[in-house]
XYZ file of C-alpha atoms in Angstrom:
592
model
C -20.042 2.124 1.201
C -17.233 4.810 1.449
C -17.219 7.282 -0.636
C -13.990 7.936 -3.125
C -11.823 11.014 -2.331
C -10.175 10.843 -5.929
C -10.995 12.609 -8.993
C -12.464 10.815 -11.913
C -9.358 10.597 -14.095
C -7.580 8.958 -10.888
C -10.447 6.489 -10.159
C -9.877 5.473 -13.775
C -6.168 4.762 -13.133
C -7.107 2.451 -10.641
C -8.888 -0.031 -12.927
C -5.464 -0.841 -14.377
C -4.005 -2.516 -11.183
C -5.657 -5.452 -9.288
C -5.364 -3.730 -5.762
C -3.394 -4.442 -2.641
C -6.377 -6.289 -1.803
C -7.188 -7.767 -4.715
C -10.031 -5.215 -5.247
C -10.169 -5.915 -8.958
C -9.808 -9.553 -8.239
C -13.382 -10.660 -9.603
C -13.248 -8.703 -13.179
C -9.745 -10.022 -13.400
C -10.250 -13.635 -12.702
C -13.310 -13.617 -15.374
C -10.972 -12.075 -18.140
C -8.279 -14.703 -17.260
C -11.249 -17.515 -17.506
C -12.198 -16.028 -20.808
C -8.543 -16.083 -22.355
C -8.537 -20.062 -21.190
C -11.745 -20.569 -22.902
C -10.645 -18.825 -26.103
C -7.534 -20.823 -26.148
C -9.298 -24.207 -25.501
C -11.778 -22.981 -28.578
C -8.593 -22.150 -30.600
C -7.237 -25.594 -29.959
C -10.280 -27.744 -30.514
C -11.139 -25.635 -33.777
C -7.210 -26.455 -35.404
C -7.380 -29.800 -37.647
C -10.527 -31.226 -36.485
C -10.512 -33.867 -38.492
C -7.565 -35.425 -36.855
C -9.737 -36.557 -34.032
C -8.831 -36.483 -30.341
C -5.629 -38.747 -29.063
C -7.631 -38.614 -25.475
C -10.700 -40.251 -25.866
C -13.490 -39.927 -22.574
C -12.365 -43.316 -21.608
C -9.160 -42.231 -20.924
C -10.245 -39.163 -19.023
C -12.129 -41.764 -16.866
C -9.212 -44.337 -16.168
C -8.082 -44.781 -12.385
C -4.470 -44.315 -13.448
C -4.978 -41.006 -15.215
C -7.296 -39.553 -12.430
C -4.464 -40.704 -10.151
C -1.894 -38.739 -12.051
C -4.229 -35.723 -12.319
C -4.768 -35.971 -8.476
C -0.922 -36.085 -8.123
C -0.482 -32.999 -10.158
C -2.889 -31.022 -8.335
C -1.452 -31.651 -4.971
C 2.074 -30.653 -6.299
C 0.732 -27.796 -7.793
C -1.076 -26.580 -4.388
C 2.405 -27.233 -2.959
C 4.037 -25.020 -5.017
C 1.237 -22.354 -4.588
C 1.537 -22.624 -0.811
C 4.911 -22.314 -0.968
C 4.871 -19.125 -3.371
C 2.582 -17.548 -0.789
C 5.481 -16.928 1.568
C 7.010 -14.635 -1.307
C 7.670 -10.944 -0.709
C 4.729 -9.200 -0.971
C 5.854 -6.603 -3.409
C 1.969 -5.693 -4.374
C 1.734 -3.921 -1.064
C 2.477 -0.231 -0.499
C 4.477 -1.144 2.419
C 7.066 -2.589 0.191
C 9.217 0.422 -0.708
C 12.395 -1.896 -1.634
C 13.840 -2.634 -4.793
C 12.631 -1.643 -8.256
C 9.740 -3.833 -8.588
C 6.190 -3.304 -7.481
C 2.449 -4.148 -8.361
C 2.034 -5.500 -11.941
C -0.613 -3.731 -13.991
C -3.421 -5.780 -15.130
C -2.792 -5.025 -19.002
C 0.843 -6.228 -18.592
C -0.429 -9.174 -16.672
C -2.895 -10.134 -19.288
C -0.587 -9.358 -22.239
C 1.843 -11.788 -20.454
C -0.771 -14.397 -19.760
C -1.952 -14.409 -23.613
C 1.351 -14.761 -25.030
C 2.477 -17.439 -22.232
C -0.447 -19.586 -23.529
C 0.719 -19.437 -27.181
C 4.404 -19.586 -26.408
C 5.935 -18.143 -29.414
C 9.679 -18.010 -29.644
C 10.594 -14.577 -31.337
C 13.603 -15.818 -32.761
C 12.303 -15.722 -36.073
C 8.952 -15.526 -38.194
C 8.231 -19.430 -38.762
C 8.618 -19.676 -35.010
C 6.572 -16.726 -33.800
C 4.134 -15.290 -36.535
C 2.229 -12.948 -34.609
C 4.656 -12.454 -31.715
C 7.222 -10.775 -33.836
C 4.635 -8.564 -34.993
C 3.653 -7.637 -31.539
C 7.324 -7.083 -30.313
C 7.834 -4.507 -33.346
C 4.791 -2.616 -32.666
C 5.874 -2.472 -28.731
C 9.380 -1.354 -29.568
C 7.763 1.180 -31.736
C 5.761 2.373 -28.605
C 9.059 2.570 -26.591
C 10.641 4.657 -29.243
C 7.991 6.952 -29.474
C 7.912 7.476 -25.665
C 11.431 8.162 -26.020
C 10.686 11.063 -28.317
C 12.517 9.167 -31.329
C 10.889 8.608 -34.546
C 9.682 4.865 -34.605
C 9.957 4.420 -38.364
C 13.733 4.874 -38.217
C 14.380 2.945 -35.345
C 14.493 -0.944 -34.606
C 14.886 -3.027 -31.775
C 13.890 -6.021 -29.600
C 13.187 -7.206 -26.424
C 15.349 -9.261 -24.061
C 15.511 -10.873 -20.466
C 16.408 -7.559 -19.224
C 18.702 -4.461 -19.165
C 21.736 -6.336 -18.380
C 21.291 -8.404 -21.770
C 20.413 -5.096 -23.711
C 23.376 -3.275 -22.237
C 25.472 -5.958 -23.702
C 23.689 -5.735 -27.133
C 24.647 -2.233 -27.139
C 28.280 -3.099 -26.396
C 28.359 -5.657 -29.310
C 27.197 -3.436 -31.693
C 29.468 -0.707 -30.707
C 32.674 -3.163 -30.808
C 31.669 -4.087 -34.305
C 30.862 -0.839 -35.837
C 34.425 0.581 -34.810
C 36.232 -2.761 -35.817
C 34.345 -2.413 -39.101
C 35.311 1.289 -39.618
C 38.911 0.205 -38.801
C 39.060 -2.455 -41.246
C 37.640 -0.207 -44.049
C 40.180 2.256 -43.306
C 43.172 -0.281 -43.340
C 41.785 -1.676 -46.709
C 41.890 1.716 -47.987
C 45.270 2.463 -47.090
C 46.399 -1.171 -48.153
C 44.798 -0.307 -51.757
C 46.548 3.377 -51.686
C 42.988 4.990 -51.843
C 43.178 7.078 -48.746
C 45.173 7.100 -45.672
C 43.431 7.596 -42.370
C 45.245 7.358 -39.331
C 44.193 4.707 -37.181
C 41.921 6.817 -34.298
C 40.703 8.793 -37.619
C 39.383 5.453 -39.192
C 37.983 4.777 -35.823
C 35.593 7.505 -35.597
C 34.879 8.164 -39.399
C 31.047 8.073 -39.313
C 28.634 6.193 -41.590
C 28.644 9.234 -44.267
C 32.418 8.905 -44.473
C 32.326 4.985 -44.428
C 29.833 5.099 -47.432
C 31.958 7.402 -49.493
C 35.244 5.701 -49.076
C 33.561 2.222 -49.779
C 31.953 3.589 -53.184
C 35.717 4.197 -54.014
C 36.691 0.616 -53.182
C 35.892 -3.123 -54.523
C 32.912 -4.605 -52.480
C 33.902 -7.972 -53.125
C 37.464 -7.135 -52.209
C 36.889 -5.404 -48.861
C 34.386 -8.402 -48.164
C 37.388 -10.862 -48.700
C 39.486 -8.664 -46.256
C 37.014 -8.000 -43.643
C 36.681 -11.896 -43.459
C 40.511 -12.417 -43.578
C 40.587 -10.105 -40.421
C 38.234 -11.928 -38.549
C 39.863 -14.880 -38.942
C 42.983 -13.317 -37.518
C 43.915 -14.459 -34.072
C 45.114 -11.276 -33.048
C 43.869 -9.072 -35.993
C 45.183 -5.461 -33.962
C 48.806 -6.891 -35.101
C 47.458 -6.596 -38.722
C 46.087 -3.207 -38.259
C 49.066 -1.857 -36.617
C 51.244 -2.938 -39.388
C 48.934 -1.337 -41.797
C 48.440 1.849 -40.007
C 51.927 2.018 -38.854
C 50.926 2.797 -35.359
C 50.242 1.206 -31.832
C 47.081 -0.118 -31.698
C 45.000 0.657 -28.293
C 41.871 -0.814 -27.076
C 38.935 1.328 -27.713
C 37.485 2.911 -24.836
C 34.395 2.700 -23.201
C 33.322 6.071 -21.112
C 30.903 6.051 -18.575
C 30.247 7.000 -14.725
C 31.107 5.094 -11.417
C 27.096 5.151 -10.914
C 26.784 3.132 -14.099
C 25.133 -0.310 -13.740
C 27.535 -3.104 -13.034
C 26.432 -4.922 -16.228
C 28.726 -2.517 -18.274
C 31.844 -3.602 -16.735
C 30.766 -7.233 -16.928
C 29.701 -6.926 -20.393
C 33.069 -5.317 -21.411
C 35.090 -8.103 -19.817
C 32.885 -10.776 -21.693
C 33.376 -8.954 -24.921
C 37.291 -8.555 -24.456
C 37.597 -5.066 -23.876
C 40.625 -4.702 -21.269
C 40.276 -2.853 -18.125
C 42.175 0.168 -18.992
C 39.670 0.850 -21.846
C 36.946 1.046 -19.472
C 37.430 4.805 -18.369
C 35.269 5.949 -15.420
C 34.671 9.610 -15.339
C 34.560 11.719 -12.447
C 31.075 12.737 -11.735
C 29.673 16.582 -11.922
C 27.178 18.313 -10.110
C 25.468 16.409 -7.467
C 27.045 13.033 -8.527
C 25.880 12.984 -12.168
C 27.800 12.402 -15.388
C 27.650 15.739 -17.465
C 29.290 17.269 -20.403
C 32.476 18.649 -18.790
C 33.046 15.268 -17.485
C 32.469 13.340 -20.837
C 34.815 16.191 -22.294
C 37.625 15.451 -20.136
C 37.458 11.914 -20.500
C 37.610 12.266 -24.581
C 40.666 14.499 -23.849
C 42.203 11.960 -21.874
C 41.462 9.309 -24.657
C 43.034 11.653 -27.550
C 46.231 12.352 -25.213
C 46.409 8.252 -25.119
C 45.619 8.094 -28.814
C 42.627 5.639 -27.961
C 39.730 5.584 -30.150
C 36.202 5.535 -28.358
C 34.069 2.784 -28.743
C 31.170 4.007 -26.546
C 29.883 6.657 -24.140
C 27.545 5.568 -21.709
C 24.761 7.793 -19.899
C 22.331 6.903 -17.235
C 18.766 7.801 -17.001
C 18.131 6.574 -13.607
C 20.940 5.189 -11.447
C 20.791 2.104 -9.345
C 21.858 3.786 -6.323
C 20.172 6.821 -6.482
C 17.923 7.273 -9.272
C 19.922 9.928 -10.698
C 19.487 11.074 -14.140
C 22.969 12.177 -15.956
C 22.708 15.706 -17.760
C 21.955 14.012 -20.821
C 21.555 16.680 -22.802
C 24.840 18.251 -21.924
C 26.509 14.992 -22.782
C 24.430 14.803 -26.393
C 25.706 18.634 -26.953
C 29.355 17.559 -26.475
C 28.923 14.287 -28.640
C 27.392 16.265 -31.323
C 30.238 18.846 -31.229
C 32.568 15.705 -31.714
C 30.569 14.855 -34.486
C 30.598 18.228 -36.364
C 34.594 17.560 -35.960
C 34.317 14.542 -37.678
C 34.619 12.167 -34.731
C 31.488 9.771 -34.162
C 31.190 7.982 -31.167
C 28.200 5.458 -30.162
C 26.324 6.958 -27.339
C 23.948 4.816 -25.516
C 21.782 5.497 -22.526
C 21.110 3.169 -19.950
C 17.412 4.075 -19.257
C 16.828 0.598 -17.652
C 14.980 2.209 -14.657
C 14.063 5.579 -15.349
C 12.971 5.460 -19.304
C 9.374 5.376 -18.576
C 9.572 8.819 -17.218
C 10.031 9.958 -20.808
C 6.319 9.737 -20.660
C 6.509 12.946 -18.678
C 7.216 15.646 -21.058
C 6.208 18.973 -19.572
C 6.805 20.803 -16.302
C 4.118 22.958 -14.084
C 4.464 24.558 -10.878
C 4.422 21.605 -8.433
C 5.057 19.003 -10.559
C 7.859 16.307 -9.168
C 10.353 16.393 -11.987
C 12.593 19.533 -12.376
C 13.139 21.110 -15.685
C 16.767 19.938 -15.449
C 15.918 16.429 -15.249
C 13.103 16.941 -17.771
C 15.541 18.610 -20.272
C 17.865 15.549 -19.828
C 15.140 13.067 -20.577
C 14.363 14.964 -23.734
C 17.768 14.027 -24.959
C 17.043 10.158 -25.130
C 16.113 10.814 -28.774
C 19.749 12.052 -29.335
C 21.068 8.662 -28.831
C 22.347 5.634 -30.890
C 20.828 3.124 -28.427
C 18.846 3.146 -25.510
C 18.163 0.393 -22.848
C 14.626 0.314 -21.134
C 13.186 -2.291 -18.582
C 9.377 -2.375 -18.824
C 9.666 -4.942 -15.638
C 10.661 -1.854 -13.755
C 8.719 1.204 -13.952
C 6.722 -0.277 -17.038
C 4.973 -2.338 -14.220
C 5.471 -5.693 -16.243
C 6.015 -9.009 -15.274
C 9.713 -10.611 -15.182
C 11.774 -10.951 -17.397
C 11.178 -8.166 -19.975
C 13.835 -5.653 -21.218
C 14.181 -3.792 -24.373
C 17.215 -2.731 -26.546
C 16.734 -0.200 -29.180
C 19.053 1.456 -32.081
C 17.294 4.899 -33.063
C 18.900 4.406 -36.674
C 18.232 1.100 -38.499
C 21.589 1.245 -39.916
C 23.279 0.830 -36.218
C 21.410 -2.138 -35.564
C 22.985 -5.123 -37.346
C 26.183 -6.318 -36.114
C 28.136 -9.705 -36.678
C 25.306 -11.925 -37.861
C 25.441 -15.694 -37.109
C 23.131 -17.613 -39.597
C 21.500 -20.897 -38.123
C 20.943 -23.360 -40.687
C 17.521 -24.695 -39.272
C 16.271 -21.162 -39.088
C 14.807 -19.511 -41.956
C 15.303 -15.635 -41.414
C 13.175 -13.173 -43.220
C 15.492 -10.407 -43.812
C 18.561 -8.882 -42.773
C 17.131 -6.689 -39.928
C 15.155 -10.032 -38.334
C 16.145 -9.567 -34.588
C 16.882 -13.212 -34.620
C 19.934 -12.719 -36.822
C 21.619 -10.532 -34.528
C 20.103 -10.860 -30.952
C 22.594 -12.119 -28.417
C 19.793 -14.566 -27.112
C 18.924 -17.468 -29.360
C 15.416 -18.013 -27.679
C 13.414 -15.096 -26.504
C 9.935 -15.122 -25.375
C 7.030 -12.925 -26.606
C 5.539 -12.444 -23.035
C 7.367 -8.980 -22.325
C 6.588 -7.572 -25.631
C 2.950 -8.488 -25.432
C 2.589 -7.286 -21.980
C 4.110 -3.920 -22.733
C 2.227 -3.698 -26.087
C -0.843 -4.262 -23.979
C 0.141 -1.690 -21.311
C 0.962 0.906 -24.253
C -2.519 0.268 -25.990
C -4.527 0.937 -22.894
C -2.932 2.819 -19.935
C -0.643 4.456 -22.647
C 3.026 5.716 -22.184
C 2.050 9.589 -22.043
C 1.261 11.761 -19.236
C -2.194 10.829 -18.871
C -1.231 6.981 -18.469
C 2.053 5.687 -17.123
C 3.357 9.335 -16.697
C 0.415 9.784 -14.134
C 1.359 6.957 -11.847
C 4.882 7.799 -12.099
C 4.284 11.470 -11.085
C 2.565 10.275 -7.868
C 5.291 7.950 -7.172
C 7.707 10.822 -7.366
C 5.257 13.028 -5.515
C 5.563 10.864 -2.728
C 9.572 10.414 -2.915
C 9.446 14.525 -2.308
C 7.009 14.690 0.239
C 9.047 11.862 2.307
C 12.597 13.504 1.521
C 11.212 16.968 2.638
C 10.083 15.388 5.852
C 13.389 13.489 6.192
C 15.623 16.432 5.711
C 14.248 18.236 8.660
C 15.533 15.702 10.941
C 18.780 16.639 12.420
C 19.869 12.494 12.757
C 19.389 11.966 9.029
C 21.528 13.011 6.018
C 19.694 12.566 2.595
C 22.125 13.124 -0.494
C 21.578 15.314 -3.637
C 21.078 13.700 -7.106
C 17.443 12.199 -6.138
C 15.750 12.936 -9.516
C 13.467 10.320 -9.987
C 11.259 8.195 -7.486
C 14.356 6.689 -5.603
C 14.992 7.970 -2.021
C 18.268 7.356 -0.400
C 19.265 8.537 3.296
C 21.716 7.731 6.081
C 21.410 8.218 9.838
C 22.639 8.184 13.142
C 22.310 9.387 16.689
C 25.983 10.732 16.034
C 27.057 12.940 13.087
C 29.963 10.323 12.404
C 29.893 8.580 9.220
C 31.250 5.408 10.815
C 28.095 5.143 13.573
C 25.707 6.184 10.532
C 27.062 3.285 8.708
C 26.359 0.795 11.877
C 22.871 2.264 12.312
C 21.859 1.641 8.752
C 21.720 -2.086 8.733
C 20.295 -1.835 12.182
C 17.336 0.450 10.934
C 16.506 -1.807 8.305
C 16.238 -4.930 10.625
C 14.144 -3.198 12.923
C 11.345 -1.606 10.821
C 11.255 -5.019 9.072
C 10.705 -6.420 12.105
C 7.402 -4.463 13.153
C 4.705 -7.246 11.920
C 1.615 -5.292 10.614
C 3.518 -2.014 10.964
C 6.792 -2.964 9.057
C 8.002 -1.553 5.776
C 10.367 -3.524 3.492
C 13.469 -1.524 2.506
C 16.686 -2.228 0.592
C 20.189 -0.563 0.874
C 23.063 0.404 -1.099
C 26.698 1.296 -0.496
C 28.665 3.968 -2.330
C 32.618 3.745 -1.811
C 34.473 6.832 -1.577
C 37.055 7.543 -4.679
C 37.874 10.219 -7.001
C 34.858 9.837 -8.965
C 32.316 10.071 -6.111
C 34.294 12.721 -3.923
C 31.490 15.244 -4.579
C 29.042 12.725 -2.220
C 31.781 12.998 0.512
C 32.331 16.634 0.225
C 28.768 17.386 0.714
C 28.636 15.323 3.998
C 31.715 17.401 5.151
C 29.960 20.593 4.202
C 26.740 19.659 6.054
C 28.856 19.106 9.421
C 29.140 15.377 9.307
C 32.447 13.734 10.271
C 33.623 11.756 7.500
C 35.549 8.995 9.417
C 34.917 6.096 7.124
C 35.530 5.367 3.275
C 32.016 4.384 2.494
C 28.723 5.624 2.770
C 25.885 3.116 3.723
C 22.295 4.096 2.608
C 18.588 3.040 3.337
C 17.453 3.109 -0.308
C 13.664 3.353 -1.016
C 11.981 2.592 -4.521
C 8.330 4.311 -4.010
C 6.590 3.242 -7.172
C 3.596 1.541 -5.830
C 0.613 3.063 -7.557
C -1.521 2.958 -3.952
C 1.011 4.328 -1.823
C -0.186 7.806 -1.316
C -4.115 6.665 -1.673
C -6.391 8.999 0.217
C -8.539 5.961 0.806
C -6.071 3.964 3.077
C -6.606 4.027 6.820
C -3.049 4.909 7.224
C -0.968 7.649 5.602
C 2.155 5.560 4.862
C 4.624 8.258 4.209
C 3.749 9.939 7.510
C 4.087 6.506 9.047
C 7.544 5.892 7.623
C 8.588 9.171 8.884
C 7.494 8.677 12.123
C 9.489 5.186 12.282
C 12.797 6.824 11.315
C 12.171 9.420 14.131
C 11.287 6.742 16.534
C 14.453 4.644 15.769
C 16.366 7.730 16.533
C 14.916 8.642 19.707
C 16.724 7.768 22.772
C 15.640 4.340 24.289
C 13.500 3.097 21.322
C 14.287 1.647 17.894
C 18.218 1.968 17.799
C 18.853 1.416 21.514
C 16.804 -1.712 21.911
C 18.875 -3.598 19.307
C 22.008 -2.679 21.141
């Protein structure tokens, strides 16, 4: 029996994952068996006097047994097919933003799946909605927010959560514009259109007290029934209506542009900022975009920051952006600020920086600004180690949560902030919330739990990054803040050659059998907003003869990637494979 090389607190964390070779399999199987037995007992104890519609004689009938045998065969066929799936549980899988699942999350998922509640309302999810509320509170607390003030719900993923934010930002600005128009029509106050669009809730309430609530309700309904309500607003305000802007960076997730199109924001209203230092959105970038909107007379519906970009894992300068937005608020201009923390949100479990810690003070300060946003997206099915599909949308102030409510006559909603009244999805599983709840109650969303796992993952990224940066044939961009590592390579220091070698390297390293690694790739196009990346290439002596850069992309998140008990140092092996690929006559040449 091998003696462990880990300290007690590291050993304890291993109990929360099945292990690459199912080392915790026997214990986990006993738990699942126990859940099934309990579920069976619960069914048997419910409405016992009704009797059983499947008597013992049916269980022994030939036709019954034949169908059971057929089902077992087809289920085995399905099981066998899925055994050809990508082995995401292996530390050698360093591709996309998924990995090993935590045992608490798997257990929570299975328990909720057996009961199958629909978190649309309390009459279809008596327990599930309460679990969801508690899980949302855990995520808000991890982000540094006050759980009692916030409200949110789980979604099928970050894309829908981002749509939820867009829908609310659009609703809020329309509501403020409508009240401003009604006040002008009634001769109470004459705000300009852009002024009304950004008035804030305090001004909204103050103005509302001077107007007839029933009169405004009728006007609001009338305006919503207009085919082109902007024409009425132009008539009342006496100025040209401009579509409200969505301010974001080029590295924001594609779902923002998709959602903007779906919700009717025209393309000119989606304003892409130039990135600041090392390809991050910062306060100066947002200030310039706000100035452009002011020059155009365009109100601002939303500003989007990112905690963990899809390409590089970069964290925008969220603290600087928060300062800029708060300066705007001090001047009476209130803009919805959303942080898309679908990937990086769980890094908020790391609060402090000590010598040797993988997150620098800048990144920690940026993550500390999550609590200053209007709303957040988080994806437990990424760095929460939770099964698909599990995203979360949260408003840090409950006042911002309601938007265009649509009632369903066959559903009894309990109150005005019941998620089912406002969620874009009509049916929502409780599995994601239950998985997140159990992970939070056991591992914990703090430095001793999830934070410890993410800290090790980021240490692995920094170690591999350090090795690759020493290679003359490898380019590693800046802006790598979390556990994503991107690099390009080439036997020549020409970008066009490097772009050819990246897919060749991926084919080669994924073809090495038992020594293979599975990776992913990304491409960044050259444009004004990403120019800083290409200028960095030039500064490092590369010949930039292409309009895009292809990058090998690694997401280092497996909790066992750097385990000292493994026979192989996987970080050192991967670096050696890169070196081998670049060596004349070896990997790259073997493919040509």
